[in-house]
Coordinates of N, CA and C in Angstrom, one line a residue:
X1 N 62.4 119.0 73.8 CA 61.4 119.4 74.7 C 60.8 118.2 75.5
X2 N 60.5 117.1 75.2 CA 59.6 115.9 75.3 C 60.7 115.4 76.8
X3 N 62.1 115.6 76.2 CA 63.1 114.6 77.0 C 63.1 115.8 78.7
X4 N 62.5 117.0 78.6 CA 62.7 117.8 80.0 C 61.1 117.9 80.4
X5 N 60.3 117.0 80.3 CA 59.0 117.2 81.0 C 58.6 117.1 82.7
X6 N 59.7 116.8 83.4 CA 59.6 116.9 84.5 C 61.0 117.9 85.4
X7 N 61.1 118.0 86.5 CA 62.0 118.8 87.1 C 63.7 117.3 87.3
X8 N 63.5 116.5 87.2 CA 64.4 115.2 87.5 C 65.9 115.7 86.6
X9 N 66.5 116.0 87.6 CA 68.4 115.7 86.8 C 68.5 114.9 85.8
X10 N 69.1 115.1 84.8 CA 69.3 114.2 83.7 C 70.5 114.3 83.0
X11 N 71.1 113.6 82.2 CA 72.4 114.1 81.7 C 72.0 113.7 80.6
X12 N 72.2 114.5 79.0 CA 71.7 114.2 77.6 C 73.1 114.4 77.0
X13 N 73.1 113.4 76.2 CA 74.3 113.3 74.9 C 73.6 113.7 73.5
X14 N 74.4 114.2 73.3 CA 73.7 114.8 71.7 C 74.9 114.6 71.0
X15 N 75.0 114.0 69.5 CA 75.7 113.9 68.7 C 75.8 114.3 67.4
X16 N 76.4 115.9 67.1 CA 75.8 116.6 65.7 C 76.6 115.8 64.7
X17 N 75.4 115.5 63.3 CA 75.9 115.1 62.3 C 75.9 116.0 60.8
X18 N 75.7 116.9 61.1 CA 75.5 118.0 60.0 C 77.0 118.5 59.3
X19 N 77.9 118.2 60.1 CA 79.1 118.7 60.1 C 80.0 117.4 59.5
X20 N 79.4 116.3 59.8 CA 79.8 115.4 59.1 C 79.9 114.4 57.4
X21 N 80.3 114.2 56.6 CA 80.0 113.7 55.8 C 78.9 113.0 55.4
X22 N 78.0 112.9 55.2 CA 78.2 113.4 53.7 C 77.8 114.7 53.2
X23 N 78.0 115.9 54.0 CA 77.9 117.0 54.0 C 76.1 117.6 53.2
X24 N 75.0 116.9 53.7 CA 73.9 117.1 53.0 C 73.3 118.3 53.1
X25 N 73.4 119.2 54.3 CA 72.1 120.2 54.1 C 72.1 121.3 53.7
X26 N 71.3 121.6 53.5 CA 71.3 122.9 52.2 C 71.6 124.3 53.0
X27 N 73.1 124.2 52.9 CA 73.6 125.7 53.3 C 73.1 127.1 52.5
X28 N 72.4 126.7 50.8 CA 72.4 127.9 50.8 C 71.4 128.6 50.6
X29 N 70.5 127.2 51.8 CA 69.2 128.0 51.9 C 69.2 128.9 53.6
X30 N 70.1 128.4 54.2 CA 70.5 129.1 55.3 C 71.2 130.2 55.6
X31 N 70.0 131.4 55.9 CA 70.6 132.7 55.7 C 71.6 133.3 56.5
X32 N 72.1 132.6 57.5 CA 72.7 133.0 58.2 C 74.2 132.5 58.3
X33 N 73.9 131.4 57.0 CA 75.5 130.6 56.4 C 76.1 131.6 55.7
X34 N 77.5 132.1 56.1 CA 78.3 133.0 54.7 C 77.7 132.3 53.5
X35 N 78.0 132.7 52.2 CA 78.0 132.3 51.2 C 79.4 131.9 50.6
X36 N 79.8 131.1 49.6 CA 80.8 130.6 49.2 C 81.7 131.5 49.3
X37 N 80.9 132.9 48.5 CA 82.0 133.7 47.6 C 82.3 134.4 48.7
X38 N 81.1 134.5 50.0 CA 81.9 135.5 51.0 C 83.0 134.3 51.8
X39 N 83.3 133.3 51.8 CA 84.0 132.2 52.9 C 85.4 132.3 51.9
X40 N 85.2 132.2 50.2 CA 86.2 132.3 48.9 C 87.3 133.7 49.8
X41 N 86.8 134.8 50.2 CA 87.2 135.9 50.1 C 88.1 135.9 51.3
X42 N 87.8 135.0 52.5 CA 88.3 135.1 53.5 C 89.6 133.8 53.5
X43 N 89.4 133.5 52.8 CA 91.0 132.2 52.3 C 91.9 132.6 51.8
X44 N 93.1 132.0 52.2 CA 94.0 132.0 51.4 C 94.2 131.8 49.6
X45 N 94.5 132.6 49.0 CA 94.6 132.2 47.5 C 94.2 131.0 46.7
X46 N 95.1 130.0 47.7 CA 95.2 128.9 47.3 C 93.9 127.9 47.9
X47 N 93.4 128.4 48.7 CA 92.5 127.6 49.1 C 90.9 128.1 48.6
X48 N 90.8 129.7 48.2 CA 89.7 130.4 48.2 C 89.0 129.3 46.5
X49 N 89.6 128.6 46.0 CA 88.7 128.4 44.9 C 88.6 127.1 45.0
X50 N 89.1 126.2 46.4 CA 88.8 124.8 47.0 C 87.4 125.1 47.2
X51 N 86.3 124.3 46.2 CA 84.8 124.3 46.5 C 84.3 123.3 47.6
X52 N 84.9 122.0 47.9 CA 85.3 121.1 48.7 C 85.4 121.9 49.9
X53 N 86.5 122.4 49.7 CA 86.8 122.6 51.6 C 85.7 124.3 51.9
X54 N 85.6 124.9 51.1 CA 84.9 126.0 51.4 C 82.6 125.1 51.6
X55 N 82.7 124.0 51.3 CA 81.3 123.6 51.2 C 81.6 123.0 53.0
X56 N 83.0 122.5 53.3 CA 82.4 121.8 54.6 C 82.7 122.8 55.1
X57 N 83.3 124.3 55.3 CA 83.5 125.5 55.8 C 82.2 125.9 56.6
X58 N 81.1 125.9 55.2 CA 79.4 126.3 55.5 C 79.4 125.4 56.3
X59 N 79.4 124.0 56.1 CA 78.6 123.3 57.0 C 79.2 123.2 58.6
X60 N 80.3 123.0 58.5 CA 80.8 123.8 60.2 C 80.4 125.0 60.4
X61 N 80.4 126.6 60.0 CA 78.9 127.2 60.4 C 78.0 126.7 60.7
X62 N 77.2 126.3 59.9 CA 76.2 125.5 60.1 C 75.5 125.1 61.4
X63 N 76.8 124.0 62.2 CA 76.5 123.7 63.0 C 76.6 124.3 64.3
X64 N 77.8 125.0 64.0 CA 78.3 126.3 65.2 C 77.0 127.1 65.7
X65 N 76.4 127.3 64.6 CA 74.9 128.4 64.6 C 74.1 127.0 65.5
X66 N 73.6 126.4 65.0 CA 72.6 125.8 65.6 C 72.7 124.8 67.3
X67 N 74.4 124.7 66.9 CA 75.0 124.7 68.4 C 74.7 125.5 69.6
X68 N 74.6 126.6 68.9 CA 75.1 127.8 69.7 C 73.6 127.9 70.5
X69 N 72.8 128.3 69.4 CA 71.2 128.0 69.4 C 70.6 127.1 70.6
X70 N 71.0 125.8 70.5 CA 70.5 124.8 71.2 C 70.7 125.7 72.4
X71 N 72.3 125.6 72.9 CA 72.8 126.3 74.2 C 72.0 127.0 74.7
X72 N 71.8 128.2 74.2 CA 71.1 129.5 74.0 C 69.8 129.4 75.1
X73 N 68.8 128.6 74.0 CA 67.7 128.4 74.3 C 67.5 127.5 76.0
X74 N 68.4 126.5 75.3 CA 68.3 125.6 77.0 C 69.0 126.3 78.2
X75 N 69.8 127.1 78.4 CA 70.4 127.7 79.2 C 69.1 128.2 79.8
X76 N 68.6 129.3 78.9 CA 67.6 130.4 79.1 C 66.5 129.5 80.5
X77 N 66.0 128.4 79.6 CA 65.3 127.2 80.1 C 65.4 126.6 81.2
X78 N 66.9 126.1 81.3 CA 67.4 125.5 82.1 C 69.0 126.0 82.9
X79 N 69.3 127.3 83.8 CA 69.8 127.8 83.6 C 70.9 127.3 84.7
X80 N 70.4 125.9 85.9 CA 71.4 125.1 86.6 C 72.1 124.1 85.6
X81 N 72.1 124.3 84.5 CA 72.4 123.1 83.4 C 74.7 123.2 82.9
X82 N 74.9 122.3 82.6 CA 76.2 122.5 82.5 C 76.6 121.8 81.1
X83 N 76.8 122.6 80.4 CA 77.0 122.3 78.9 C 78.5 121.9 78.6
X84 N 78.8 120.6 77.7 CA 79.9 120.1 77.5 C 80.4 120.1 76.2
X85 N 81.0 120.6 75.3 CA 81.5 120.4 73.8 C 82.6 119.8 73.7
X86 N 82.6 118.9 73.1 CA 84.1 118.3 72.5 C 83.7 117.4 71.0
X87 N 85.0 117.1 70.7 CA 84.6 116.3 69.4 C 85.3 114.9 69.8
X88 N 84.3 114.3 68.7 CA 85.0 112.5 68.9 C 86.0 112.1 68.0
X89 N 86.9 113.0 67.4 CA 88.2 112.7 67.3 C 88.9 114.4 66.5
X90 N 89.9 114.5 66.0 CA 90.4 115.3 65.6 C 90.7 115.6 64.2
X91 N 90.7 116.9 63.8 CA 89.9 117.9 62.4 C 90.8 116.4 61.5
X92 N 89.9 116.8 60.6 CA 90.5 116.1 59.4 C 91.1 117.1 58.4
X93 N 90.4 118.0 58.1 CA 90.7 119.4 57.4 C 91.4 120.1 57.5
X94 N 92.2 120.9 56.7 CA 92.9 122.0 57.6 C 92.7 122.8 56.4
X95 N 92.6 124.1 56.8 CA 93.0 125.5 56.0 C 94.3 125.5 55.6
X96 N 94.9 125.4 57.1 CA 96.5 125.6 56.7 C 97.4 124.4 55.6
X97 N 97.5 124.6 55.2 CA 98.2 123.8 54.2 C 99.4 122.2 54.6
X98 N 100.1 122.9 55.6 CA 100.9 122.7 56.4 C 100.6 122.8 58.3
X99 N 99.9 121.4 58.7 CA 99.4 121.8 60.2 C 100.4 121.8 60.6
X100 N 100.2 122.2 62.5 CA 101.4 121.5 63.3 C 100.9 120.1 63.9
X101 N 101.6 119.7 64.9 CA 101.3 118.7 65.4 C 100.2 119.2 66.2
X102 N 100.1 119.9 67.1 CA 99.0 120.5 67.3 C 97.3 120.4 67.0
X103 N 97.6 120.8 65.7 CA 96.2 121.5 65.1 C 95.7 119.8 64.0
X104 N 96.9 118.9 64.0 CA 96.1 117.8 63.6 C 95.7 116.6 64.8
X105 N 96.1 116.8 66.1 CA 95.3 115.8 67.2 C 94.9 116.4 68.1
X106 N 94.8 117.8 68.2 CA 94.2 118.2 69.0 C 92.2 118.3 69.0
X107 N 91.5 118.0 70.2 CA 90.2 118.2 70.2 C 90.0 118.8 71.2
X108 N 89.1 119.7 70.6 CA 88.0 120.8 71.4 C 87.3 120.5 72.7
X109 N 87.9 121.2 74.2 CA 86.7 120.5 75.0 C 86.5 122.2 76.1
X110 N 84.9 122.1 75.7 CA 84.0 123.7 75.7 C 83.2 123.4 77.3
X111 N 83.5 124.1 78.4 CA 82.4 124.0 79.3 C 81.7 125.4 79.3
X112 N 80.2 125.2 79.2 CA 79.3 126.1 79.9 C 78.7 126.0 80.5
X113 N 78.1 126.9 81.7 CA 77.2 126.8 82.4 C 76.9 127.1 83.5
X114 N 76.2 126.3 84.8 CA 76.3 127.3 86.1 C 77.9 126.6 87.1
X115 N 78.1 127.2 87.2 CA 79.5 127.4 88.0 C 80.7 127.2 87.6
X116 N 80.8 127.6 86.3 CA 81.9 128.0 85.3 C 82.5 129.4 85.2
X117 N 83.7 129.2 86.2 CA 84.7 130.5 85.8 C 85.4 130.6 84.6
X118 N 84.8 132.0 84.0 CA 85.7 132.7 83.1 C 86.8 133.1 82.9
X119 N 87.8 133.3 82.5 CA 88.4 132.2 81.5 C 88.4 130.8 83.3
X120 N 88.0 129.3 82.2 CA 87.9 128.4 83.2 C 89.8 127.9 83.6
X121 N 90.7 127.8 82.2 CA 92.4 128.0 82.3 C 92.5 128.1 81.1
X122 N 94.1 128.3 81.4 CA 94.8 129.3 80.3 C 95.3 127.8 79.5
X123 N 95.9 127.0 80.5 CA 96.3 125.9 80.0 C 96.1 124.2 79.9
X124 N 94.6 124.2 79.7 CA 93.6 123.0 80.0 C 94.0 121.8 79.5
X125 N 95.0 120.8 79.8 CA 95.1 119.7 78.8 C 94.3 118.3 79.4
X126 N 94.4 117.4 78.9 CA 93.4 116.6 79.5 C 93.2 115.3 78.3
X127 N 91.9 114.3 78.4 CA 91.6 113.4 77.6 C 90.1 113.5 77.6
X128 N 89.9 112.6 76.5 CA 88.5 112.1 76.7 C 87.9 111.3 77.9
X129 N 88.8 110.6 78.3 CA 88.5 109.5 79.6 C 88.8 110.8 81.2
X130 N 89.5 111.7 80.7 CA 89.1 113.0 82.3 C 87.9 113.7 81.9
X131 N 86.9 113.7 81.2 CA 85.5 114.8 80.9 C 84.8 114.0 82.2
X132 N 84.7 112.6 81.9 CA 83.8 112.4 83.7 C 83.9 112.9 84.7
X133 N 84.9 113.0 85.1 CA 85.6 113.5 86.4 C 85.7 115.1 86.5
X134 N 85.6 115.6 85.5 CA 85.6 116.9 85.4 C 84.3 117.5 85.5
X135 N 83.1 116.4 85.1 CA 81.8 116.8 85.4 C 81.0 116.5 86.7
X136 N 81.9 115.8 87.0 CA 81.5 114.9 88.5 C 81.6 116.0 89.5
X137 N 83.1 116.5 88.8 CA 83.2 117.7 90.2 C 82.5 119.1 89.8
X138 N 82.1 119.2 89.0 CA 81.1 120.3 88.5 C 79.9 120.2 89.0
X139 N 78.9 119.0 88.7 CA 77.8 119.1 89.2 C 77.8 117.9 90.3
X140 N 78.2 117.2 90.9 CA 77.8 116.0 91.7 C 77.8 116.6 93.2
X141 N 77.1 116.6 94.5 CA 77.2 116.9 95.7 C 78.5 117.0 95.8
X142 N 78.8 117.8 97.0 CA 80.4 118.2 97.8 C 80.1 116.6 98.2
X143 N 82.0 116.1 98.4 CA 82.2 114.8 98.8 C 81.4 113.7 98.4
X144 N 80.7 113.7 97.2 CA 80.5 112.7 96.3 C 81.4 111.6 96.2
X145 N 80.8 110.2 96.4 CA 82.2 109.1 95.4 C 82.0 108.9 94.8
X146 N 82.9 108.5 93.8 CA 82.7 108.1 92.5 C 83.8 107.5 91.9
X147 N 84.0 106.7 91.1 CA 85.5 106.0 91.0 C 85.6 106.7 89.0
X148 N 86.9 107.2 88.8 CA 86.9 107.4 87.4 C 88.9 107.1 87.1
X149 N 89.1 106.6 86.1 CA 90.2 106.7 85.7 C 91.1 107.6 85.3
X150 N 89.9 108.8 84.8 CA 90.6 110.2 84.7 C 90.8 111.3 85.8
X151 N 90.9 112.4 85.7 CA 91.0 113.2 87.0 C 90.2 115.0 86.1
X152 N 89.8 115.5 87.0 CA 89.5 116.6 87.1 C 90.8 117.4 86.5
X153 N 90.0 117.9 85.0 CA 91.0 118.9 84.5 C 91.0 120.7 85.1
X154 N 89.8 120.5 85.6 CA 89.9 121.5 86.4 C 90.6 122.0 87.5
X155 N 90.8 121.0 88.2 CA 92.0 121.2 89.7 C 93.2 120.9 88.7
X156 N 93.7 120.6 88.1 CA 95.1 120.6 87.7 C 95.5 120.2 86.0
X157 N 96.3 120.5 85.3 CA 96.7 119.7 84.1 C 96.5 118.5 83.8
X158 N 95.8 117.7 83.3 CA 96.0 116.5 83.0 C 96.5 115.7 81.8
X159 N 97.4 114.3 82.1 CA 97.6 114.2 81.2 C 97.0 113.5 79.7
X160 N 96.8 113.8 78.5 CA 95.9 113.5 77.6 C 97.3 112.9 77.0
X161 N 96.7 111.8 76.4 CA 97.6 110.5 75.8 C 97.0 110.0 74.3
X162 N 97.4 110.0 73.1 CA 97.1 110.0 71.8 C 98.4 108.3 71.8
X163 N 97.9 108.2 70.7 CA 98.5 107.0 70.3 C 99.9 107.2 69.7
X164 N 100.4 108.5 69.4 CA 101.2 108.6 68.9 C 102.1 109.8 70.0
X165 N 101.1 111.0 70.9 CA 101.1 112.3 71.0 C 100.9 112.3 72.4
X166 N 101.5 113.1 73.7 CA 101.0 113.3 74.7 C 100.6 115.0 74.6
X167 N 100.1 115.3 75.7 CA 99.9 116.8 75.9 C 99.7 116.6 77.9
X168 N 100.5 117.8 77.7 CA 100.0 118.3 79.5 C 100.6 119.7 79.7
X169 N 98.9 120.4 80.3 CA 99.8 121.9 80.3 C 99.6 122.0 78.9
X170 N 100.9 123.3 79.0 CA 101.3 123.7 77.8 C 102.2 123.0 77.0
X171 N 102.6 121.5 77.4 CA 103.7 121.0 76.7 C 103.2 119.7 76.2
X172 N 104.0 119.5 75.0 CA 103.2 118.5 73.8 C 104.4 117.8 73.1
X173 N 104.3 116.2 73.2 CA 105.2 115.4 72.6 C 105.1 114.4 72.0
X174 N 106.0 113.4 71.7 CA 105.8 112.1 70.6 C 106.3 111.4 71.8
X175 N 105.6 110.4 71.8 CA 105.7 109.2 72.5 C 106.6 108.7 72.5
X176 N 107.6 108.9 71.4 CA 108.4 107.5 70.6 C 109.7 108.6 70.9
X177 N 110.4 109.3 71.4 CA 111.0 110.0 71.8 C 111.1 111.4 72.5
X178 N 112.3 111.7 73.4 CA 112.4 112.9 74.5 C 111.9 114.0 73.7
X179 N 111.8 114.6 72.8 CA 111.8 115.8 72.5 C 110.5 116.2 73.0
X180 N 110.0 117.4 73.4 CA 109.0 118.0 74.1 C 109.0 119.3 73.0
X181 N 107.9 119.3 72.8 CA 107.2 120.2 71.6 C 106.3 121.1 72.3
X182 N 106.8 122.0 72.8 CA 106.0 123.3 73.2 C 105.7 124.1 72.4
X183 N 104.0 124.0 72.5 CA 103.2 124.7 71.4 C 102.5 125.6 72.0
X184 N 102.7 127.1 71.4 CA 102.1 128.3 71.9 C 100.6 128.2 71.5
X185 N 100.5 127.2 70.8 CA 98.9 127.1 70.2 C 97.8 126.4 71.8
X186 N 98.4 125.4 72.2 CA 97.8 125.2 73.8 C 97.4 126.4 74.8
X187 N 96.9 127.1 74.3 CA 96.1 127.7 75.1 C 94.6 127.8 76.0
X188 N 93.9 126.9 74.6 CA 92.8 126.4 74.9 C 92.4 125.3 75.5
X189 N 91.4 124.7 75.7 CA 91.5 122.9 76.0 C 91.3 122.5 75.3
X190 N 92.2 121.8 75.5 CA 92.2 120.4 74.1 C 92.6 119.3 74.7
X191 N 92.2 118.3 73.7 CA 92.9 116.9 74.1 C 93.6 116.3 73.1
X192 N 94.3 115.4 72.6 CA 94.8 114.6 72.0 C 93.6 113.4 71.3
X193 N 93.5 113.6 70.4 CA 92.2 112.5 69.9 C 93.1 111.3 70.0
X194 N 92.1 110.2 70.2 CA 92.5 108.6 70.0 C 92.2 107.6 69.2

C-alpha cells in the first residue's frame, strides 16, 4: 500500500519466497492449503507417501493462493495495471517420475491485465531477455523508442535459448544437434530457463 500513494506509473518487482527452500511456513495452519492426506490422495502411488515432495506441493499452493490474492486485490485497485508471472529458472521437482525435455526447462510466463487478449497465443515461445519488450509494447505510448535485445513475444514467436535447449513456436531442440523435438506440451508460454 505505502509503495501506491500517489497516481505516478510505476513498475514493482516482487519476488515470492514461500515456495522456495527452506520451505518454512506453516501450511497447516492455512486453511485453504489441501492437507497432506488430501494432496497423498491425488498422487501417484508411488509418489502419494513422498512427505518431501507432497510438503513443497502445500507450499506451491500456498503461494498460488496468495499470488492469486495479491492480483486480485490490485487489479480491483488498480485496474490500468499489467501483471507479469514467470519464474527465475525452471521446476526442480517433478511429479512425473520421468520428465520430458520440456517440463524440466521450461518456465512459466503469465500476462494479466488491461489490454490482454484471451487466450493471449496458443503458441507463446520466447525468453527471459523478450519480457521487456513484450511489456514495452503492452504499456509504453504508440511509437515509443526504446532499444531491447529481445522482441515482442506477442507480435510473433520468439526465439528462447537455454544453454543446452532452444524453443520457438511449437518446436523445441538441443543445441548440440538437428533433431527438432516437437512437444505437444508447448502450448502455453514458456521459456527455456538459463
Amino acid at each position: 500500500e505505502t509503495l501506491f500513494k500517489d497516481d505516478k506509473p510505476s513498475f514493482n518487482f516482487i519476488l515470492t519466497s514461500s515456495n522456495h527452500p527452506p520451505l518454512t511456513v506453516n501450511v497447516d495452519a492455512e486453511t485453504a492449503v489441501k492437507t497432506a492426506a488430501d494432496f497423498a490422495k491425488l498422487l501417484p502411488p508411488a509418489q502419494a507417501k513422498d512427505k518431501d515432495l507432497i510438503n513443497k506441493l502445500r507450499h506451491f499452493e500456498y503461494s498460488d493462493k496468495y499470488i492469486a490474492q495479491f492480483i486480485k486485490d490490485m487489479y480491483q485497485k488498480y485496474p490500468d495495471s499489467i501483471f507479469i508471472l514467470t519464474g527465475d529458472h525452471a521446476q526442480r521437482w517433478y511429479v512425473n517420475p520421468n520428465p520430458n525435455i520440456y517440463e524440466t526447462v521450461a518456465v512459466p510466463f503469465v500476462l494479466f491485465g488491461k489490454g490482454i487478449k484471451k487466450p493471449v497465443a496458443q503458441d507463446l515461445s520466447g525468453s527471459h531477455m523478450d519480457i521487456a519488450a513484450t511489456v514495452m509494447e503492452l504499456a509504453a505510448p504508440k511509437n515509443f523508442a526504446y532499444y531491447s535485445l529481445g522482441q515482442d513475444m506477442l507480435a510473433a514467436p520468439a526465439l528462447g535459448l537455454h544453454n543446452i535447449y532452444w524453443i520457438y513456436g511449437n518446436e523445441m531442440g538441443d543445441i548440440n544437434n538437428k533433431d527438432i523435438i516437437v512437444s505437444t506440451e508447448c502450448k502455453t508460454a514458456a521459456s527455456p530457463s538459463g
